[in-house]
CSV table of C-alpha atoms in Angstrom, one decimal:
chain,number,residue,atom,x,y,z
A,1,MET,CA,13.2,-15.7,-11.2
A,2,THR,CA,14.4,-12.4,-11.9
A,3,THR,CA,17.6,-12.0,-13.5
A,4,THR,CA,20.6,-10.1,-11.9
A,5,PRO,CA,20.5,-6.4,-13.6
A,6,ASP,CA,23.8,-4.4,-14.6
A,7,TRP,CA,22.9,-1.4,-12.2
A,8,ILE,CA,24.6,-3.1,-9.2
A,9,MET,CA,26.4,-0.1,-7.4
A,10,ILE,CA,30.3,0.2,-8.2
A,11,GLY,CA,31.9,-1.9,-5.2
A,12,GLY,CA,35.1,-1.6,-3.2
A,13,ASP,CA,36.5,1.3,-1.7
A,14,GLY,CA,38.0,3.2,-4.6
A,15,PRO,CA,37.0,6.9,-5.4
A,16,GLU,CA,34.3,5.9,-7.6
A,17,SER,CA,32.9,3.4,-5.5
A,18,TYR,CA,29.3,3.9,-4.0
A,19,ASN,CA,31.0,4.0,-0.3
A,20,GLN,CA,32.9,7.0,-1.1
A,21,GLN,CA,30.2,9.1,-3.2
A,22,SER,CA,26.9,8.3,-1.3
A,23,SER,CA,27.4,10.8,1.4
A,24,TYR,CA,24.3,12.7,0.6
A,25,GLN,CA,22.2,10.1,0.2
A,26,ARG,CA,23.4,9.1,3.9
A,27,ALA,CA,22.8,12.8,5.1
A,28,LEU,CA,18.9,12.3,3.8
A,29,LEU,CA,18.7,9.2,6.0
A,30,GLU,CA,20.2,10.6,9.0
A,31,ALA,CA,17.6,13.4,8.1
A,32,ALA,CA,14.8,10.8,8.2
A,33,LYS,CA,15.8,9.3,11.8
A,34,ASP,CA,13.5,11.2,13.8
A,35,LYS,CA,10.2,10.3,11.3
A,36,MET,CA,11.5,6.5,11.4
A,37,THR,CA,11.6,6.6,15.2
A,38,GLU,CA,8.3,8.3,15.1
A,39,ALA,CA,6.7,5.7,12.7
A,40,ILE,CA,8.5,2.6,14.9
A,41,SER,CA,7.1,4.1,18.0
A,42,ALA,CA,3.6,4.6,16.7
A,43,ASN,CA,3.0,1.4,14.7
A,44,LEU,CA,5.3,-1.4,15.9
A,45,SER,CA,3.4,-3.4,18.4
A,46,LEU,CA,5.4,-4.1,21.7
A,47,ASP,CA,4.3,-7.7,21.3
A,48,LEU,CA,6.3,-8.5,18.5
A,49,ILE,CA,9.5,-7.2,20.3
A,50,SER,CA,10.7,-10.6,21.6
A,51,ASN,CA,14.1,-11.7,22.7
A,52,ARG,CA,15.2,-11.9,19.1
A,53,PHE,CA,14.4,-9.4,16.6
A,54,SER,CA,15.0,-9.7,13.0
A,55,VAL,CA,15.8,-6.4,10.5
A,56,ALA,CA,16.5,-6.9,6.8
A,57,ASP,CA,17.6,-4.6,4.5
A,58,PHE,CA,16.4,-5.1,0.7
A,59,GLY,CA,18.9,-3.8,-2.0
A,60,CYS,CA,21.7,-3.0,0.8
A,61,ALA,CA,24.7,-2.3,-1.8
A,62,SER,CA,28.4,-2.3,-0.3
A,63,GLY,CA,27.5,0.2,2.6
A,64,PRO,CA,27.7,2.6,4.4
A,65,ASN,CA,24.1,3.6,3.8
A,66,THR,CA,22.8,0.5,5.1
A,67,PHE,CA,24.6,0.9,8.4
A,68,VAL,CA,22.9,4.0,9.3
A,69,ALA,CA,19.5,2.8,8.1
A,70,VAL,CA,19.5,-0.5,10.5
A,71,GLN,CA,21.2,1.3,13.0
A,72,ASN,CA,18.1,3.9,13.1
A,73,ILE,CA,15.8,1.2,13.3
A,74,ILE,CA,17.3,-0.7,15.8
A,75,ASP,CA,18.0,2.5,18.1
A,76,ALA,CA,14.0,3.0,17.4
A,77,VAL,CA,13.1,-0.3,18.8
A,78,GLU,CA,15.5,-0.2,21.8
A,79,GLU,CA,14.1,3.2,22.7
A,80,LYS,CA,10.2,2.0,22.5
A,81,TYR,CA,11.1,-1.2,24.4
A,82,GLN,CA,12.9,0.8,27.2
A,83,ARG,CA,10.5,3.5,27.4
A,84,GLU,CA,7.1,0.8,27.9
A,85,THR,CA,8.5,-2.0,29.6
A,86,ALA,CA,11.5,0.3,31.6
A,87,GLN,CA,13.7,-2.7,31.2
A,88,ASN,CA,17.1,-2.6,29.3
A,89,PRO,CA,16.8,-3.9,25.9
A,90,VAL,CA,20.4,-5.1,25.7
A,91,ASP,CA,19.8,-7.7,28.7
A,92,ASN,CA,16.7,-8.8,26.8
A,93,ILE,CA,16.7,-8.4,22.8
A,94,GLU,CA,19.1,-9.9,20.4
A,95,PHE,CA,19.4,-8.2,17.0
A,96,GLN,CA,19.8,-10.0,13.5
A,97,VAL,CA,20.2,-8.0,10.2
A,98,LEU,CA,19.9,-9.6,6.9
A,99,PHE,CA,21.7,-7.8,4.3
A,100,ASN,CA,20.0,-8.5,1.1
A,101,ASP,CA,21.0,-7.8,-2.5
A,102,PHE,CA,21.7,-9.3,-5.9
A,103,THR,CA,24.5,-12.0,-6.3
A,104,LEU,CA,26.9,-9.6,-8.2
A,105,ASN,CA,26.6,-7.0,-5.3
A,106,ASP,CA,30.2,-6.5,-3.3
A,107,PHE,CA,29.2,-8.3,-0.1
A,108,ASN,CA,32.8,-8.4,0.6
A,109,THR,CA,33.2,-4.8,1.1
A,110,LEU,CA,29.9,-4.6,2.9
A,111,PHE,CA,31.0,-7.1,5.5
A,112,LYS,CA,34.6,-5.4,5.8
A,113,THR,CA,33.3,-2.4,6.6
A,114,LEU,CA,30.4,-3.6,9.2
A,115,PRO,CA,30.7,-0.7,12.3
A,116,PRO,CA,32.7,-1.8,14.9
A,117,GLY,CA,31.0,-2.2,18.5
A,118,ARG,CA,27.5,-2.8,16.6
A,119,ARG,CA,24.8,-4.5,18.8
A,120,TYR,CA,23.5,-7.2,16.2
A,121,TYR,CA,24.5,-10.4,14.3
A,122,SER,CA,24.3,-10.3,10.6
A,123,ALA,CA,24.0,-12.2,7.6
A,124,GLY,CA,24.2,-11.6,3.8
A,125,VAL,CA,21.0,-12.8,1.7
A,126,PRO,CA,22.1,-12.7,-1.8
A,127,GLY,CA,19.1,-12.7,-4.6
A,128,SER,CA,16.3,-10.7,-6.3
A,129,PHE,CA,14.5,-8.7,-3.9
A,130,PHE,CA,11.8,-8.8,-6.5
A,131,ASP,CA,11.8,-12.6,-5.5
A,132,ARG,CA,11.5,-14.5,-2.2
A,133,VAL,CA,14.6,-14.8,-0.6
A,134,LEU,CA,13.5,-15.4,3.2
A,135,PRO,CA,11.3,-17.8,4.9
A,136,LYS,CA,7.8,-17.1,5.5
A,137,GLU,CA,7.4,-14.7,8.7
A,138,SER,CA,11.1,-14.8,9.3
A,139,PHE,CA,11.5,-10.8,9.8
A,140,HIS,CA,9.8,-7.8,12.0
A,141,ILE,CA,11.2,-4.7,10.2
A,142,GLY,CA,12.2,-4.4,6.4
A,143,VAL,CA,14.0,-1.3,4.9
A,144,MET,CA,14.7,-0.5,1.3
A,145,SER,CA,16.9,2.8,0.9
A,146,TYR,CA,16.9,3.9,-2.7
A,147,ALA,CA,15.9,0.7,-4.5
A,148,PHE,CA,12.1,0.9,-4.6
A,149,HIS,CA,12.4,2.6,-8.2
A,150,PHE,CA,14.1,0.1,-10.0
A,151,THR,CA,12.0,-2.2,-12.5
A,152,SER,CA,12.8,-6.1,-13.1
A,153,LYS,CA,13.7,-5.2,-16.8
A,154,ILE,CA,13.3,-2.6,-19.3
A,155,PRO,CA,9.3,-2.7,-21.0
A,156,LYS,CA,9.0,-4.2,-24.1
A,157,GLY,CA,9.2,-1.9,-27.2
A,158,ILE,CA,11.6,0.7,-25.5
A,159,MET,CA,14.8,0.0,-27.0
A,160,ASP,CA,13.1,-1.3,-30.7
A,161,ARG,CA,13.1,1.4,-33.4
A,162,ASP,CA,10.3,0.2,-34.9
A,163,SER,CA,8.1,-0.1,-32.3
A,164,PRO,CA,5.8,2.9,-31.4
A,165,LEU,CA,7.3,2.6,-27.6
A,166,TRP,CA,10.7,3.2,-29.1
A,167,ASN,CA,12.2,5.6,-26.5
A,168,LYS,CA,15.0,8.1,-27.8
A,169,ASP,CA,16.2,8.8,-24.3
A,170,MET,CA,17.9,6.8,-22.0
A,171,GLN,CA,15.4,7.5,-19.2
A,172,CYS,CA,11.8,7.7,-18.9
A,173,THR,CA,11.5,11.7,-19.2
A,174,GLY,CA,7.8,11.8,-18.7
A,175,PHE,CA,7.2,13.7,-22.0
A,176,ASN,CA,6.6,10.7,-23.9
A,177,GLN,CA,3.0,9.4,-22.6
A,178,ALA,CA,3.2,5.9,-24.4
A,179,VAL,CA,6.8,5.4,-22.9
A,180,LYS,CA,5.6,6.9,-19.4
A,181,LYS,CA,2.6,4.1,-19.4
A,182,ALA,CA,5.1,1.3,-20.8
A,183,TYR,CA,7.5,2.2,-17.9
A,184,PHE,CA,4.6,2.4,-15.3
A,185,ASP,CA,3.0,-0.5,-16.2
A,186,GLN,CA,6.2,-2.5,-15.9
A,187,TYR,CA,7.1,-0.7,-12.3
A,188,SER,CA,3.5,-1.7,-11.1
A,189,ILE,CA,4.1,-5.3,-12.2
A,190,ASP,CA,7.3,-5.5,-10.2
A,191,THR,CA,6.5,-3.5,-7.3
A,192,LYS,CA,3.4,-5.6,-6.7
A,193,LYS,CA,5.4,-8.4,-7.1
A,194,LEU,CA,7.9,-6.9,-4.3
A,195,LEU,CA,5.0,-6.2,-2.0
A,196,ASP,CA,3.5,-9.7,-2.3
A,197,VAL,CA,7.0,-11.4,-1.4
A,198,ARG,CA,7.7,-9.0,1.5
A,199,ALA,CA,4.2,-10.2,2.8
A,200,GLU,CA,5.0,-13.8,3.3
A,201,GLU,CA,8.4,-13.1,4.6
A,202,LEU,CA,7.3,-10.5,7.4
A,203,VAL,CA,5.5,-11.6,10.5
A,204,PRO,CA,2.1,-10.3,11.0
A,205,GLY,CA,1.9,-6.6,11.8
A,206,GLY,CA,5.5,-6.2,10.6
A,207,LEU,CA,6.7,-3.1,9.2
A,208,MET,CA,8.4,-2.1,5.8
A,209,LEU,CA,10.4,1.3,5.7
A,210,LEU,CA,10.8,2.5,2.3
A,211,LEU,CA,13.2,5.3,1.9
A,212,GLY,CA,13.8,6.9,-1.6
A,213,SER,CA,13.0,9.5,-4.6
A,214,CYS,CA,9.9,10.2,-6.5
A,215,LEU,CA,8.2,12.9,-8.4
A,216,ARG,CA,5.5,15.2,-7.0
A,217,ASP,CA,2.3,14.4,-8.6
A,218,GLY,CA,2.1,16.3,-12.1
A,219,VAL,CA,6.0,16.9,-12.4
A,220,LYS,CA,7.8,14.9,-15.3
A,221,MET,CA,11.4,13.5,-14.7
A,222,SER,CA,13.2,15.6,-17.1
A,223,GLU,CA,11.8,18.6,-15.0
A,224,THR,CA,13.8,17.9,-11.7
A,225,PRO,CA,17.4,17.9,-10.8
A,226,LYS,CA,17.8,14.2,-11.1
A,227,GLY,CA,16.1,13.8,-14.5
A,228,THR,CA,18.2,16.6,-16.2
A,229,VAL,CA,21.5,15.2,-14.9
A,230,MET,CA,20.1,12.0,-16.4
A,231,ASP,CA,19.5,13.7,-19.4
A,232,PHE,CA,23.1,15.1,-19.3
A,233,ILE,CA,24.5,11.5,-19.0
A,234,GLY,CA,22.5,10.4,-22.5
A,235,GLU,CA,23.5,13.8,-24.1
A,236,SER,CA,27.2,13.0,-23.1
A,237,LEU,CA,27.1,9.4,-24.3
A,238,SER,CA,25.6,10.9,-27.7
A,239,ASP,CA,28.2,13.3,-27.9
A,240,LEU,CA,30.9,10.6,-27.8
A,241,ALA,CA,29.5,8.5,-30.5
A,242,LYS,CA,29.4,11.9,-32.8
A,243,GLN,CA,33.2,12.0,-31.9
A,244,GLY,CA,33.8,8.3,-32.9
A,245,VAL,CA,34.4,7.1,-29.2
A,246,THR,CA,31.9,4.9,-29.2
A,247,GLU,CA,29.2,3.4,-31.5
A,248,GLN,CA,25.7,5.5,-31.9
A,249,GLU,CA,24.3,1.6,-32.1
A,250,LYS,CA,25.2,1.2,-28.6
A,251,VAL,CA,23.9,4.7,-27.4
A,252,ASP,CA,20.6,3.8,-29.0
A,253,THR,CA,20.2,0.4,-27.1
A,254,PHE,CA,21.4,2.0,-23.8
A,255,ARG,CA,18.3,2.6,-21.5
A,256,THR,CA,17.4,2.5,-18.0
A,257,SER,CA,15.1,0.2,-15.6
A,258,ILE,CA,14.4,2.8,-13.5
A,259,TYR,CA,10.7,4.6,-13.2
A,260,PHE,CA,11.0,7.4,-10.5
A,261,ALA,CA,7.0,7.4,-10.1
A,262,GLU,CA,4.8,9.9,-8.9
A,263,GLN,CA,3.8,10.0,-5.5
A,264,GLY,CA,-0.1,9.2,-6.3
A,265,GLU,CA,1.4,6.2,-8.4
A,266,ILE,CA,3.1,4.8,-5.6
A,267,ARG,CA,0.0,5.1,-3.2
A,268,GLN,CA,-2.3,3.4,-6.0
A,269,ILE,CA,0.1,0.5,-6.5
A,270,ILE,CA,0.5,0.0,-2.7
A,271,GLU,CA,-3.2,0.3,-2.1
A,272,GLU,CA,-4.6,-1.8,-5.1
A,273,ASN,CA,-1.9,-4.8,-4.0
A,274,GLY,CA,-3.8,-4.7,-0.3
A,275,LYS,CA,-1.3,-6.6,1.8
A,276,PHE,CA,0.0,-3.4,3.4
A,277,THR,CA,-1.7,-0.3,5.2
A,278,ILE,CA,0.0,2.6,4.3
A,279,GLU,CA,0.7,4.2,7.9
A,280,ALA,CA,2.7,7.0,6.6
A,281,PHE,CA,3.9,8.7,3.3
A,282,GLU,CA,6.4,11.5,4.5
A,283,ASP,CA,8.1,14.2,3.0
A,284,ILE,CA,12.2,14.1,4.0
A,285,ILE,CA,13.2,17.8,4.1
A,286,HIS,CA,16.8,18.4,3.7
A,287,SER,CA,19.0,21.6,3.4
A,288,GLU,CA,20.7,20.6,0.0
A,289,ASN,CA,17.4,18.7,-1.4
A,290,GLU,CA,18.6,15.7,-2.7
A,291,PHE,CA,22.3,16.8,-3.6
A,292,PRO,CA,23.8,20.0,-3.8
A,293,LEU,CA,23.8,21.7,-7.2
A,294,ASP,CA,27.7,21.6,-7.5
A,295,PRO,CA,29.0,20.3,-11.2
A,296,LYS,CA,31.5,17.9,-9.6
A,297,ILE,CA,29.5,16.7,-6.8
A,298,LEU,CA,26.7,16.0,-9.3
A,299,ALA,CA,29.0,14.1,-11.8
A,300,THR,CA,30.8,11.7,-9.3
A,301,SER,CA,27.5,11.0,-7.3
A,302,PHE,CA,25.8,10.0,-10.7
A,303,LYS,CA,28.9,8.0,-11.6
A,304,ALA,CA,28.5,6.3,-8.1
A,305,PHE,CA,24.8,5.2,-8.5
A,306,TYR,CA,24.7,4.6,-12.6
A,307,GLY,CA,28.7,4.2,-13.1
A,308,ALA,CA,28.5,0.1,-13.0
A,309,PHE,CA,25.2,0.1,-15.4
A,310,ILE,CA,26.8,2.3,-18.0
A,311,SER,CA,30.5,0.3,-18.0
A,312,ALA,CA,28.3,-2.9,-18.5
A,313,HIS,CA,27.2,-1.6,-21.7
A,314,PHE,CA,30.1,0.7,-22.6
A,315,GLY,CA,33.1,-0.2,-20.9
A,316,THR,CA,34.8,1.7,-18.0
A,317,GLU,CA,36.6,4.3,-20.3
A,318,ILE,CA,33.7,5.5,-22.0
A,319,MET,CA,32.1,5.5,-18.7
A,320,ARG,CA,34.6,7.7,-17.2
A,321,LYS,CA,34.6,10.1,-20.2
A,322,ALA,CA,30.8,10.6,-20.2
A,323,PHE,CA,30.8,11.7,-16.5
A,324,ASP,CA,33.8,14.3,-17.4
A,325,LEU,CA,31.4,15.5,-19.9
A,326,VAL,CA,28.4,15.7,-17.7
A,327,GLU,CA,30.4,17.6,-15.2
A,328,VAL,CA,31.1,20.5,-18.1
A,329,LYS,CA,27.4,20.3,-19.1
A,330,ALA,CA,26.3,20.7,-15.4
A,331,ARG,CA,28.8,23.7,-15.1
A,332,GLU,CA,27.6,25.1,-18.3
A,333,GLN,CA,23.6,24.5,-17.9
A,334,MET,CA,23.7,25.4,-13.8
A,335,SER,CA,20.9,27.8,-14.8
A,336,ARG,CA,18.8,25.1,-16.1
A,337,LEU,CA,19.2,23.3,-12.7
A,338,GLN,CA,18.9,26.1,-10.4
A,339,ASN,CA,15.3,26.5,-12.3
A,340,CYS,CA,14.3,22.9,-11.9
A,341,LYS,CA,10.9,21.6,-10.4
A,342,PRO,CA,12.1,19.8,-7.2
A,343,GLY,CA,11.6,16.3,-6.9
A,344,MET,CA,10.5,14.6,-3.5
A,345,GLN,CA,12.4,12.5,-1.0
A,346,TYR,CA,9.9,10.3,1.0
A,347,LEU,CA,9.4,7.9,4.2
A,348,ILE,CA,6.9,5.2,3.4
A,349,VAL,CA,5.9,3.3,6.2
A,350,LEU,CA,3.9,0.0,5.6
A,351,ARG,CA,2.1,-2.3,8.0
A,352,LYS,CA,1.5,-5.7,6.8
A,353,ASN,CA,-2.4,-6.4,7.4
């Protein structure tokens, strides 16, 4: 079984929580709505739309983005059903939504903030999405929103100073080819396992919708705005160590279990796995790209996404001080951010073979 990682999002509804700081990710989900609707209309067989229809979100966090994603799916299924049968889906279909995430996820906040007036029944499914969490052939459409870039663990050797794979940076920047290969190999193993277990749980002909970030082919992580801010985080933690606020050894052993793959690498892994057909690999365009290049927004957004992970290693006070420095670095190096190469926001539509 996969162990629970430290990269659970900050729960609750406070100013640092994922709920409060995820509006730009939500905007991207809303930008993807039309493409999700088109994908479901084109690729979901009407025969699969029965009186009970199950949707599963893997890596749901504590909301509210999961509610946007599942509602987009339900709206698309209802639209297809009504258009092709001339019947009212409200009279004939009951929807069940299964919210999955690791056991430390803040499910209390998730269920407290369920949208009023929703037309679905809901249940929580705690457990690692790298493992089987549902019965065989138990859901019709699955979705992963910004969770497809995680690995189950940090590759062996990455934190060992005596290893040729030792990574001096907190992330896989893309510039050290040995480190990049180690991360890619681990990501490939984990992603293929994830696809294997989803294929068991999904009904024949069912769909998986993957929304997230990747690199365009040939672009290195540290050449993108996201990678640059991650570099700022690492630099800020090193600055705090130099000031004696934290220990350098802690900084040297802090590495992320995250790999933002290139577009071609993702396609390669899915095709090699063989359990799914790629029906679409869409580029999601948004006016602010992934997030606006505003120093405060960058710092607070990344704090929501990575703050719990950093707090688990350094403590909450060090995490807060680090992100104060991140905001300063982003302001001082805005020209560097503005000259970065763009990342890619994607919608991948997979149909079970």
